[in-house]
């Protein structure tokens, strides 16, 4: 029988004892390749140089001991068989080592079981590695299932308004009658187009929310807005099983991550729908209830008229990999992940259920300390003939903004950053500069950097625009500047409010009035 290869990291300060361990392993059928270390620094270097199949350590060494070595291995996140071999070790010391996670300990005068112990721990390590791999595959499967649901919902939701939008635009652009003013039918078609664009904007916003499930940024959130996004995403899965009833109360904003909270709400809605059989939507309902609990908390409840959960399974449903769904339908990770997300937000999550009477899942969240105030009517006033520069590499976006603002603003549309910088360098000044964040040749941050050197007062008048393609670098940039950023498609009211908040240009902004 061929010897089994074994890459061994041996922590031992006596050469004779090291030879004794190696001889016993070879006797047990191992072809050992080893490195011997006896200091923390040498151990760290050896761990870096790995990989290793197993680690065997003497309990006491001059500069550190086996437990300190084991702690260093754990800090590296390595799951390796770690065995202690010692000349003498008390029962209390051995128990403490095992409690710390050491896999086995042996006395040097009883090494006959070293080979079988190493074989056992290698098998256990392989099983743990296989379990981790399966968990990763299940997590990926769960994420892919969510993405599949998201894609189906988006395709269904986006096609209807898109079909109407295209048909109405074709009707307006190619009227049957020649010349004349816009007809009543054409005006109605344009109004329908506007409604369709509002629908599409909501869908795009929902996609942006659910495409960032790992985002950790937290702030004040409108719970109803997140719930409505989740309901739109789940609608295609729910509507043939139950009717949706919204029982909303006035709420304070909560503190949390929009993406993570949306993931929790979507998962609870899908679970509620899965508990209800298909084809009985008129007799079943999923009721979403929100209530304010004092000034410190908000409670969200998801009621369903499904089959309910037996008492013996009620707490187990939050365990990882436990599921009551049929084989192949769920991974058993959804509720475990949801509870972890809510706990990370400082909240609570639980369930009340009776078999045959449905279930109520509840989420309790902390309210945010800071509440963003809505702009007052005075803020929304129109400022006549502001000078606005629009910088966007998509010319049609710039033209749309120009048409939106033309009644009260002089708008210059450019598609390249150097052109915009040349305008400022020539002496032109603007009340506001709308700049796309992600542009191919000169990005928004690069334009801002150049503008800050050229005309610092103009750089403070930049309003960034984004289609949602954020990177960690761009997020950090926006945080560092403190400048406003608006999402595309642009909300006209939000844009006008930002422009109205801009102070008027003064003499200090005009280089032609400055003297040397």
Tab-separated table of N, CA, C and O in Angstrom, residues 220-338:
chain	number	residue	atom	x	y	z
A	220	UNK	N	-31.752	57.284	7.541
A	220	UNK	CA	-33.198	57.293	7.761
A	220	UNK	C	-33.935	56.736	6.542
A	220	UNK	O	-33.654	57.122	5.411
A	221	UNK	N	-34.864	55.808	6.774
A	221	UNK	CA	-35.591	55.154	5.679
A	221	UNK	C	-37.089	55.337	5.853
A	221	UNK	O	-37.606	55.295	6.978
A	222	UNK	N	-37.778	55.502	4.734
A	222	UNK	CA	-39.226	55.488	4.697
A	222	UNK	C	-39.658	54.029	4.543
A	222	UNK	O	-39.492	53.423	3.477
A	223	UNK	N	-40.202	53.439	5.610
A	223	UNK	CA	-40.565	52.021	5.599
A	223	UNK	C	-41.583	51.736	4.508
A	223	UNK	O	-41.497	50.713	3.806
A	224	UNK	N	-42.557	52.625	4.330
A	224	UNK	CA	-43.593	52.378	3.323
A	224	UNK	C	-43.016	52.369	1.916
A	224	UNK	O	-43.455	51.591	1.052
A	225	UNK	N	-42.040	53.207	1.663
A	225	UNK	CA	-41.415	53.233	0.337
A	225	UNK	C	-40.700	51.911	0.062
A	225	UNK	O	-40.797	51.352	-1.035
A	226	UNK	N	-39.967	51.394	1.066
A	226	UNK	CA	-39.277	50.115	0.898
A	226	UNK	C	-40.294	48.983	0.745
A	226	UNK	O	-40.125	48.077	-0.080
A	227	UNK	N	-41.366	49.021	1.524
A	227	UNK	CA	-42.408	48.005	1.407
A	227	UNK	C	-43.039	48.008	0.018
A	227	UNK	O	-43.259	46.947	-0.585
A	228	UNK	N	-43.337	49.196	-0.492
A	228	UNK	CA	-43.968	49.280	-1.818
A	228	UNK	C	-43.040	48.731	-2.898
A	228	UNK	O	-43.494	48.073	-3.850
A	229	UNK	N	-41.744	48.988	-2.787
A	229	UNK	CA	-40.790	48.413	-3.742
A	229	UNK	C	-40.817	46.890	-3.668
A	229	UNK	O	-40.829	46.197	-4.688
A	230	UNK	N	-40.835	46.352	-2.445
A	230	UNK	CA	-40.855	44.898	-2.271
A	230	UNK	C	-42.151	44.303	-2.813
A	230	UNK	O	-42.147	43.230	-3.431
A	231	UNK	N	-43.273	44.993	-2.586
A	231	UNK	CA	-44.553	44.510	-3.096
A	231	UNK	C	-44.576	44.478	-4.621
A	231	UNK	O	-45.103	43.536	-5.225
A	232	UNK	N	-44.003	45.498	-5.252
A	232	UNK	CA	-43.953	45.499	-6.724
A	232	UNK	C	-43.091	44.346	-7.229
A	232	UNK	O	-43.417	43.696	-8.228
A	233	UNK	N	-41.973	44.081	-6.558
A	233	UNK	CA	-41.103	42.992	-6.986
A	233	UNK	C	-41.759	41.622	-6.784
A	233	UNK	O	-41.542	40.698	-7.562
A	234	UNK	N	-42.572	41.498	-5.728
A	234	UNK	CA	-43.183	40.204	-5.421
A	234	UNK	C	-44.510	39.991	-6.143
A	234	UNK	O	-45.035	38.872	-6.142
A	235	UNK	N	-45.057	41.023	-6.759
A	235	UNK	CA	-46.416	40.953	-7.291
A	235	UNK	C	-46.623	39.797	-8.258
A	235	UNK	O	-47.624	39.074	-8.194
A	236	UNK	N	-45.669	39.569	-9.139
A	236	UNK	CA	-45.820	38.515	-10.148
A	236	UNK	C	-45.915	37.129	-9.513
A	236	UNK	O	-46.488	36.208	-10.081
A	237	UNK	N	-45.362	36.981	-8.308
A	237	UNK	CA	-45.383	35.697	-7.600
A	237	UNK	C	-46.613	35.572	-6.706
A	237	UNK	O	-47.020	34.453	-6.377
A	238	UNK	N	-47.213	36.713	-6.336
A	238	UNK	CA	-48.264	36.716	-5.324
A	238	UNK	C	-49.665	36.736	-5.919
A	238	UNK	O	-50.580	36.084	-5.403
A	239	UNK	N	-49.859	37.475	-7.039
A	239	UNK	CA	-51.210	37.858	-7.431
A	239	UNK	C	-52.133	36.667	-7.721
A	239	UNK	O	-53.352	36.765	-7.573
A	240	UNK	N	-51.603	35.504	-8.133
A	240	UNK	CA	-52.461	34.358	-8.423
A	240	UNK	C	-52.678	33.478	-7.191
A	240	UNK	O	-53.304	32.415	-7.285
A	241	UNK	N	-52.167	33.922	-6.047
A	241	UNK	CA	-52.352	33.166	-4.807
A	241	UNK	C	-53.219	33.924	-3.787
A	241	UNK	O	-53.982	33.304	-3.039
A	242	UNK	N	-53.046	35.240	-3.722
A	242	UNK	CA	-53.753	36.019	-2.699
A	242	UNK	C	-53.840	37.474	-3.132
A	242	UNK	O	-53.066	37.944	-3.971
A	243	UNK	N	-54.804	38.182	-2.538
A	243	UNK	CA	-54.879	39.624	-2.759
A	243	UNK	C	-54.014	40.312	-1.696
A	243	UNK	O	-53.886	39.833	-0.568
A	244	UNK	N	-53.457	41.438	-2.057
A	244	UNK	CA	-52.621	42.215	-1.143
A	244	UNK	C	-53.476	43.288	-0.488
A	244	UNK	O	-54.196	44.026	-1.163
A	245	UNK	N	-53.371	43.386	0.842
A	245	UNK	CA	-54.056	44.440	1.590
A	245	UNK	C	-52.998	45.227	2.354
A	245	UNK	O	-52.210	44.639	3.109
A	246	UNK	N	-52.971	46.527	2.158
A	246	UNK	CA	-52.012	47.389	2.858
A	246	UNK	C	-52.745	48.151	3.959
A	246	UNK	O	-53.682	48.896	3.692
A	247	UNK	N	-52.300	47.956	5.188
A	247	UNK	CA	-52.860	48.652	6.349
A	247	UNK	C	-51.730	49.483	6.964
A	247	UNK	O	-51.069	49.058	7.909
A	248	UNK	N	-51.516	50.665	6.384
A	248	UNK	CA	-50.392	51.504	6.780
A	248	UNK	C	-50.835	52.569	7.777
A	248	UNK	O	-51.905	53.168	7.632
A	249	UNK	N	-49.996	52.815	8.779
A	249	UNK	CA	-50.179	53.930	9.705
A	249	UNK	C	-49.024	54.917	9.510
A	249	UNK	O	-47.994	54.585	8.921
A	250	UNK	N	-49.210	56.130	10.012
A	250	UNK	CA	-48.136	57.131	9.927
A	250	UNK	C	-46.936	56.645	10.741
A	250	UNK	O	-47.090	56.212	11.888
A	251	UNK	N	-45.754	56.703	10.126
A	251	UNK	CA	-44.542	56.170	10.767
A	251	UNK	C	-43.423	57.192	10.767
A	251	UNK	O	-43.320	58.026	9.865
A	252	UNK	N	-42.558	57.073	11.768
A	252	UNK	CA	-41.285	57.793	11.744
A	252	UNK	C	-40.306	57.029	10.867
A	252	UNK	O	-40.424	55.804	10.728
A	253	UNK	N	-39.336	57.710	10.270
A	253	UNK	CA	-38.305	56.984	9.519
A	253	UNK	C	-37.541	56.041	10.444
A	253	UNK	O	-37.394	56.303	11.641
A	254	UNK	N	-37.066	54.919	9.897
A	254	UNK	CA	-36.276	53.963	10.669
A	254	UNK	C	-34.824	54.046	10.226
A	254	UNK	O	-34.510	54.559	9.149
A	255	UNK	N	-33.952	53.530	11.071
A	255	UNK	CA	-32.521	53.548	10.767
A	255	UNK	C	-32.124	52.200	10.192
A	255	UNK	O	-32.306	51.163	10.832
A	256	UNK	N	-31.584	52.201	8.971
A	256	UNK	CA	-31.176	50.929	8.382
A	256	UNK	C	-30.694	51.094	6.965
A	256	UNK	O	-30.546	52.201	6.456
A	257	UNK	N	-30.439	49.953	6.317
A	257	UNK	CA	-30.007	49.907	4.930
A	257	UNK	C	-31.207	49.588	4.055
A	257	UNK	O	-31.894	48.585	4.268
A	258	UNK	N	-31.485	50.433	3.068
A	258	UNK	CA	-32.633	50.231	2.188
A	258	UNK	C	-32.539	48.896	1.457
A	258	UNK	O	-33.518	48.160	1.351
A	259	UNK	N	-31.343	48.571	0.944
A	259	UNK	CA	-31.180	47.327	0.193
A	259	UNK	C	-31.420	46.105	1.073
A	259	UNK	O	-32.121	45.163	0.696
A	260	UNK	N	-30.847	46.104	2.280
A	260	UNK	CA	-30.999	44.953	3.174
A	260	UNK	C	-32.433	44.815	3.660
A	260	UNK	O	-32.986	43.707	3.707
A	261	UNK	N	-33.062	45.939	4.020
A	261	UNK	CA	-34.437	45.876	4.493
A	261	UNK	C	-35.372	45.427	3.370
A	261	UNK	O	-36.312	44.661	3.591
A	262	UNK	N	-35.114	45.890	2.153
A	262	UNK	CA	-35.903	45.440	1.009
A	262	UNK	C	-35.770	43.946	0.793
A	262	UNK	O	-36.747	43.264	0.453
A	263	UNK	N	-34.575	43.407	1.005
A	263	UNK	CA	-34.365	41.966	0.862
A	263	UNK	C	-35.191	41.208	1.897
A	263	UNK	O	-35.801	40.174	1.585
A	264	UNK	N	-35.239	41.702	3.135
A	264	UNK	CA	-36.023	41.051	4.185
A	264	UNK	C	-37.509	41.075	3.835
A	264	UNK	O	-38.198	40.041	3.890
A	265	UNK	N	-38.027	42.250	3.477
A	265	UNK	CA	-39.453	42.359	3.155
A	265	UNK	C	-39.837	41.468	1.969
A	265	UNK	O	-40.877	40.810	1.982
A	266	UNK	N	-38.991	41.445	0.934
A	266	UNK	CA	-39.277	40.616	-0.237
A	266	UNK	C	-39.320	39.140	0.148
A	266	UNK	O	-40.208	38.398	-0.273
A	267	UNK	N	-38.370	38.705	0.981
A	267	UNK	CA	-38.335	37.304	1.400
A	267	UNK	C	-39.590	36.937	2.186
A	267	UNK	O	-40.175	35.863	1.982
A	268	UNK	N	-40.043	37.820	3.084
A	268	UNK	CA	-41.233	37.530	3.882
A	268	UNK	C	-42.488	37.486	3.011
A	268	UNK	O	-43.394	36.675	3.247
A	269	UNK	N	-42.559	38.354	2.007
A	269	UNK	CA	-43.703	38.333	1.090
A	269	UNK	C	-43.727	37.046	0.264
A	269	UNK	O	-44.786	36.439	0.066
A	270	UNK	N	-42.568	36.623	-0.225
A	270	UNK	CA	-42.490	35.385	-1.015
A	270	UNK	C	-42.860	34.180	-0.147
A	270	UNK	O	-43.598	33.289	-0.578
A	271	UNK	N	-42.367	34.157	1.106
A	271	UNK	CA	-42.719	33.053	2.002
A	271	UNK	C	-44.217	33.018	2.280
A	271	UNK	O	-44.831	31.947	2.340
A	272	UNK	N	-44.817	34.207	2.478
A	272	UNK	CA	-46.259	34.261	2.717
A	272	UNK	C	-47.024	33.705	1.520
A	272	UNK	O	-47.999	32.953	1.674
A	273	UNK	N	-46.590	34.063	0.313
A	273	UNK	CA	-47.245	33.560	-0.890
A	273	UNK	C	-47.061	32.052	-1.029
A	273	UNK	O	-47.998	31.328	-1.408
A	274	UNK	N	-45.865	31.551	-0.715
A	274	UNK	CA	-45.606	30.117	-0.842
A	274	UNK	C	-46.438	29.286	0.129
A	274	UNK	O	-46.635	28.085	-0.089
A	275	UNK	N	-46.903	29.915	1.225
A	275	UNK	CA	-47.719	29.186	2.205
A	275	UNK	C	-49.175	29.062	1.758
A	275	UNK	O	-49.964	28.400	2.437
A	276	UNK	N	-49.514	29.701	0.636
A	276	UNK	CA	-50.891	29.724	0.148
A	276	UNK	C	-50.945	28.966	-1.179
A	276	UNK	O	-50.126	29.200	-2.062
A	277	UNK	N	-51.921	28.064	-1.354
A	277	UNK	CA	-52.013	27.327	-2.632
A	277	UNK	C	-52.406	28.241	-3.778
A	277	UNK	O	-53.068	29.271	-3.578
A	278	UNK	N	-51.982	27.897	-4.982
A	278	UNK	CA	-52.325	28.690	-6.156
A	278	UNK	C	-53.797	28.533	-6.520
A	278	UNK	O	-54.428	27.541	-6.195
A	279	UNK	N	-54.308	29.571	-7.207
A	279	UNK	CA	-55.643	29.477	-7.773
A	279	UNK	C	-56.777	29.878	-6.870
A	279	UNK	O	-57.947	29.688	-7.232
A	280	UNK	N	-56.482	30.429	-5.677
A	280	UNK	CA	-57.556	30.836	-4.760
A	280	UNK	C	-57.327	32.279	-4.284
A	280	UNK	O	-57.507	32.592	-3.107
A	281	UNK	N	-56.950	33.135	-5.187
A	281	UNK	CA	-56.591	34.505	-4.810
A	281	UNK	C	-57.766	35.300	-4.253
A	281	UNK	O	-57.579	36.263	-3.514
A	282	UNK	N	-58.995	34.912	-4.575
A	282	UNK	CA	-60.156	35.659	-4.081
A	282	UNK	C	-60.492	35.317	-2.633
A	282	UNK	O	-61.172	36.083	-1.953
A	283	UNK	N	-60.015	34.185	-2.150
A	283	UNK	CA	-60.334	33.769	-0.780
A	283	UNK	C	-59.153	33.897	0.175
A	283	UNK	O	-59.321	33.703	1.379
A	284	UNK	N	-57.973	34.207	-0.329
A	284	UNK	CA	-56.790	34.353	0.524
A	284	UNK	C	-56.254	35.779	0.430
A	284	UNK	O	-56.441	36.460	-0.583
A	285	UNK	N	-55.584	36.202	1.488
A	285	UNK	CA	-54.986	37.532	1.464
A	285	UNK	C	-53.657	37.538	2.193
A	285	UNK	O	-53.396	36.712	3.082
A	286	UNK	N	-52.817	38.460	1.781
A	286	UNK	CA	-51.588	38.792	2.504
A	286	UNK	C	-51.735	40.244	2.932
A	286	UNK	O	-51.850	41.142	2.097
A	287	UNK	N	-51.781	40.453	4.231
A	287	UNK	CA	-52.013	41.791	4.780
A	287	UNK	C	-50.704	42.327	5.359
A	287	UNK	O	-50.067	41.669	6.189
A	288	UNK	N	-50.311	43.509	4.915
A	288	UNK	CA	-49.097	44.164	5.405
A	288	UNK	C	-49.516	45.319	6.321
A	288	UNK	O	-50.209	46.244	5.884
A	289	UNK	N	-49.131	45.226	7.585
A	289	UNK	CA	-49.564	46.184	8.605
A	289	UNK	C	-48.350	46.920	9.150
A	289	UNK	O	-47.320	46.294	9.446
A	290	UNK	N	-48.462	48.226	9.286
A	290	UNK	CA	-47.388	49.012	9.908
A	290	UNK	C	-47.971	49.823	11.058
A	290	UNK	O	-49.067	50.374	10.945
A	291	UNK	N	-47.227	49.892	12.158
A	291	UNK	CA	-47.664	50.640	13.324
A	291	UNK	C	-46.471	51.316	13.998
A	291	UNK	O	-45.367	50.753	14.018
A	292	UNK	N	-46.717	52.485	14.548
A	292	UNK	CA	-45.710	53.194	15.335
A	292	UNK	C	-45.820	52.709	16.776
A	292	UNK	O	-46.920	52.654	17.344
A	293	UNK	N	-44.687	52.348	17.403
A	293	UNK	CA	-44.664	51.944	18.803
A	293	UNK	C	-43.896	52.987	19.598
A	293	UNK	O	-42.661	52.952	19.671
A	294	UNK	N	-44.632	53.936	20.148
A	294	UNK	CA	-43.981	55.033	20.856
A	294	UNK	C	-43.169	55.868	19.898
A	294	UNK	O	-43.477	55.993	18.716
A	295	UNK	N	-42.085	56.467	20.410
A	295	UNK	CA	-41.210	57.275	19.550
A	295	UNK	C	-39.971	56.507	19.115
A	295	UNK	O	-39.241	56.967	18.249
A	296	UNK	N	-39.757	55.312	19.714
A	296	UNK	CA	-38.491	54.630	19.483
A	296	UNK	C	-38.512	53.491	18.495
A	296	UNK	O	-37.454	53.076	18.012
A	297	UNK	N	-39.726	52.965	18.175
A	297	UNK	CA	-39.756	51.772	17.325
A	297	UNK	C	-40.919	51.809	16.341
A	297	UNK	O	-41.923	52.482	16.564
A	298	UNK	N	-40.741	51.056	15.257
A	298	UNK	CA	-41.767	50.841	14.241
A	298	UNK	C	-41.953	49.336	14.095
A	298	UNK	O	-40.980	48.576	14.120
A	299	UNK	N	-43.204	48.895	13.954
A	299	UNK	CA	-43.498	47.474	13.818
A	299	UNK	C	-44.137	47.215	12.456
A	299	UNK	O	-45.061	47.935	12.047
A	300	UNK	N	-43.619	46.225	11.736
A	300	UNK	CA	-44.157	45.820	10.439
A	300	UNK	C	-44.588	44.368	10.550
A	300	UNK	O	-43.818	43.518	11.009
A	301	UNK	N	-45.827	44.080	10.137
A	301	UNK	CA	-46.350	42.721	10.233
A	301	UNK	C	-46.776	42.228	8.860
A	301	UNK	O	-47.332	42.986	8.056
A	302	UNK	N	-46.546	40.938	8.616
A	302	UNK	CA	-46.952	40.273	7.376
A	302	UNK	C	-47.905	39.134	7.751
A	302	UNK	O	-47.481	38.098	8.261
A	303	UNK	N	-49.205	39.359	7.540
A	303	UNK	CA	-50.230	38.364	7.856
A	303	UNK	C	-50.542	37.555	6.597
A	303	UNK	O	-50.736	38.139	5.523
A	304	UNK	N	-50.626	36.248	6.727
A	304	UNK	CA	-51.083	35.442	5.593
A	304	UNK	C	-52.151	34.460	6.053
A	304	UNK	O	-52.228	34.133	7.246
A	305	UNK	N	-52.972	34.020	5.132
A	305	UNK	CA	-54.041	33.053	5.433
A	305	UNK	C	-53.651	31.668	4.952
A	305	UNK	O	-54.493	30.899	4.494
A	306	UNK	N	-52.362	31.377	5.061
A	306	UNK	CA	-51.851	30.094	4.586
A	306	UNK	C	-52.053	28.968	5.577
A	306	UNK	O	-52.884	29.043	6.487
A	307	UNK	N	-51.242	27.924	5.439
A	307	UNK	CA	-51.442	26.694	6.191
A	307	UNK	C	-50.955	26.774	7.631
A	307	UNK	O	-51.310	25.939	8.458
A	308	UNK	N	-50.156	27.787	7.970
A	308	UNK	CA	-49.659	27.903	9.331
A	308	UNK	C	-48.452	27.015	9.595
A	308	UNK	O	-48.051	26.206	8.758
A	309	UNK	N	-47.894	27.175	10.795
A	309	UNK	CA	-46.672	26.448	11.164
A	309	UNK	C	-46.927	25.696	12.470
A	309	UNK	O	-47.366	26.292	13.458
A	310	UNK	N	-46.647	24.389	12.539
A	310	UNK	CA	-46.816	23.635	13.786
A	310	UNK	C	-45.930	24.191	14.896
A	310	UNK	O	-44.823	24.699	14.627
A	311	UNK	N	-46.377	24.114	16.162
A	311	UNK	CA	-45.601	24.678	17.282
A	311	UNK	C	-44.178	24.140	17.362
A	311	UNK	O	-43.240	24.887	17.666
A	312	UNK	N	-43.988	22.852	17.078
A	312	UNK	CA	-42.646	22.264	17.210
A	312	UNK	C	-41.670	22.773	16.152
A	312	UNK	O	-40.446	22.609	16.294
A	313	UNK	N	-42.178	23.408	15.087
A	313	UNK	CA	-41.303	23.920	14.026
A	313	UNK	C	-41.144	25.439	14.079
A	313	UNK	O	-40.372	25.995	13.322
A	314	UNK	N	-41.890	26.089	14.981
A	314	UNK	CA	-41.970	27.548	14.954
A	314	UNK	C	-40.605	28.211	15.135
A	314	UNK	O	-40.280	29.179	14.458
A	315	UNK	N	-39.789	27.742	16.057
A	315	UNK	CA	-38.466	28.346	16.273
A	315	UNK	C	-37.425	27.790	15.313
A	315	UNK	O	-36.469	28.461	14.967
A	316	UNK	N	-37.629	26.564	14.868
A	316	UNK	CA	-36.636	25.943	13.988
A	316	UNK	C	-36.584	26.612	12.611
A	316	UNK	O	-35.592	26.493	11.905
A	317	UNK	N	-37.658	27.296	12.208
A	317	UNK	CA	-37.667	27.899	10.867
A	317	UNK	C	-36.603	28.970	10.715
A	317	UNK	O	-36.251	29.339	9.596
A	318	UNK	N	-36.070	29.480	11.829
A	318	UNK	CA	-35.011	30.488	11.755
A	318	UNK	C	-33.618	29.860	11.759
A	318	UNK	O	-32.615	30.573	11.719
A	319	UNK	N	-33.550	28.517	11.835
A	319	UNK	CA	-32.254	27.845	11.800
A	319	UNK	C	-31.761	27.759	10.353
A	319	UNK	O	-32.550	27.509	9.437
A	320	UNK	N	-30.452	27.952	10.137
A	320	UNK	CA	-29.908	27.805	8.776
A	320	UNK	C	-30.169	26.404	8.225
A	320	UNK	O	-30.040	25.408	8.944
A	321	UNK	N	-30.589	26.358	6.957
A	321	UNK	CA	-30.792	25.118	6.198
A	321	UNK	C	-32.032	24.331	6.635
A	321	UNK	O	-32.241	23.237	6.144
A	322	UNK	N	-32.835	24.889	7.540
A	322	UNK	CA	-34.099	24.226	7.873
A	322	UNK	C	-35.203	24.858	7.043
A	322	UNK	O	-35.354	26.082	7.005
A	323	UNK	N	-35.990	24.044	6.351
A	323	UNK	CA	-37.074	24.567	5.525
A	323	UNK	C	-38.259	23.621	5.566
A	323	UNK	O	-38.093	22.401	5.695
A	324	UNK	N	-39.460	24.179	5.496
A	324	UNK	CA	-40.676	23.380	5.408
A	324	UNK	C	-41.162	23.265	3.973
A	324	UNK	O	-42.187	22.646	3.718
A	325	UNK	N	-40.430	23.880	3.033
A	325	UNK	CA	-40.835	23.839	1.632
A	325	UNK	C	-40.426	22.505	1.007
A	325	UNK	O	-39.513	21.827	1.511
A	326	UNK	N	-41.052	22.129	-0.111
A	326	UNK	CA	-40.680	20.875	-0.780
A	326	UNK	C	-39.224	20.882	-1.224
A	326	UNK	O	-38.608	21.940	-1.389
A	327	UNK	N	-38.658	19.699	-1.414
A	327	UNK	CA	-37.278	19.557	-1.869
A	327	UNK	C	-37.100	20.284	-3.200
A	327	UNK	O	-37.901	20.141	-4.122
A	328	UNK	N	-36.049	21.105	-3.280
A	328	UNK	CA	-35.759	21.829	-4.509
A	328	UNK	C	-36.383	23.204	-4.583
A	328	UNK	O	-36.064	23.979	-5.473
A	329	UNK	N	-37.286	23.524	-3.620
A	329	UNK	CA	-37.961	24.821	-3.663
A	329	UNK	C	-37.209	25.860	-2.851
A	329	UNK	O	-37.082	27.009	-3.248
A	330	UNK	N	-36.691	25.505	-1.690
A	330	UNK	CA	-35.984	26.472	-0.855
A	330	UNK	C	-34.725	25.880	-0.275
A	330	UNK	O	-34.578	24.661	-0.162
A	331	UNK	N	-33.798	26.756	0.132
A	331	UNK	CA	-32.537	26.303	0.730
A	331	UNK	C	-32.593	26.317	2.245
A	331	UNK	O	-31.713	25.772	2.891
A	332	UNK	N	-33.607	26.960	2.839
A	332	UNK	CA	-33.659	27.076	4.283
A	332	UNK	C	-32.770	28.170	4.826
A	332	UNK	O	-32.492	28.213	6.023
A	333	UNK	N	-32.297	29.053	3.970
A	333	UNK	CA	-31.407	30.130	4.420
A	333	UNK	C	-32.123	31.472	4.543
A	333	UNK	O	-31.648	32.359	5.223
A	334	UNK	N	-33.269	31.618	3.867
A	334	UNK	CA	-33.902	32.927	3.778
A	334	UNK	C	-34.203	33.553	5.118
A	334	UNK	O	-33.796	34.683	5.407
A	335	UNK	N	-34.936	32.841	5.996
A	335	UNK	CA	-35.332	33.413	7.275
A	335	UNK	C	-34.142	33.605	8.208
A	335	UNK	O	-34.105	34.562	8.983
A	336	UNK	N	-33.172	32.703	8.152
A	336	UNK	CA	-31.971	32.861	8.982
A	336	UNK	C	-31.237	34.137	8.597
A	336	UNK	O	-30.783	34.905	9.462
A	337	UNK	N	-31.108	34.374	7.302
A	337	UNK	CA	-30.431	35.584	6.835
A	337	UNK	C	-31.246	36.822	7.209
A	337	UNK	O	-30.692	37.838	7.644
A	338	UNK	N	-32.580	36.732	7.053
A	338	UNK	CA	-33.436	37.878	7.379
A	338	UNK	C	-33.306	38.266	8.849
A	338	UNK	O	-33.181	39.448	9.183
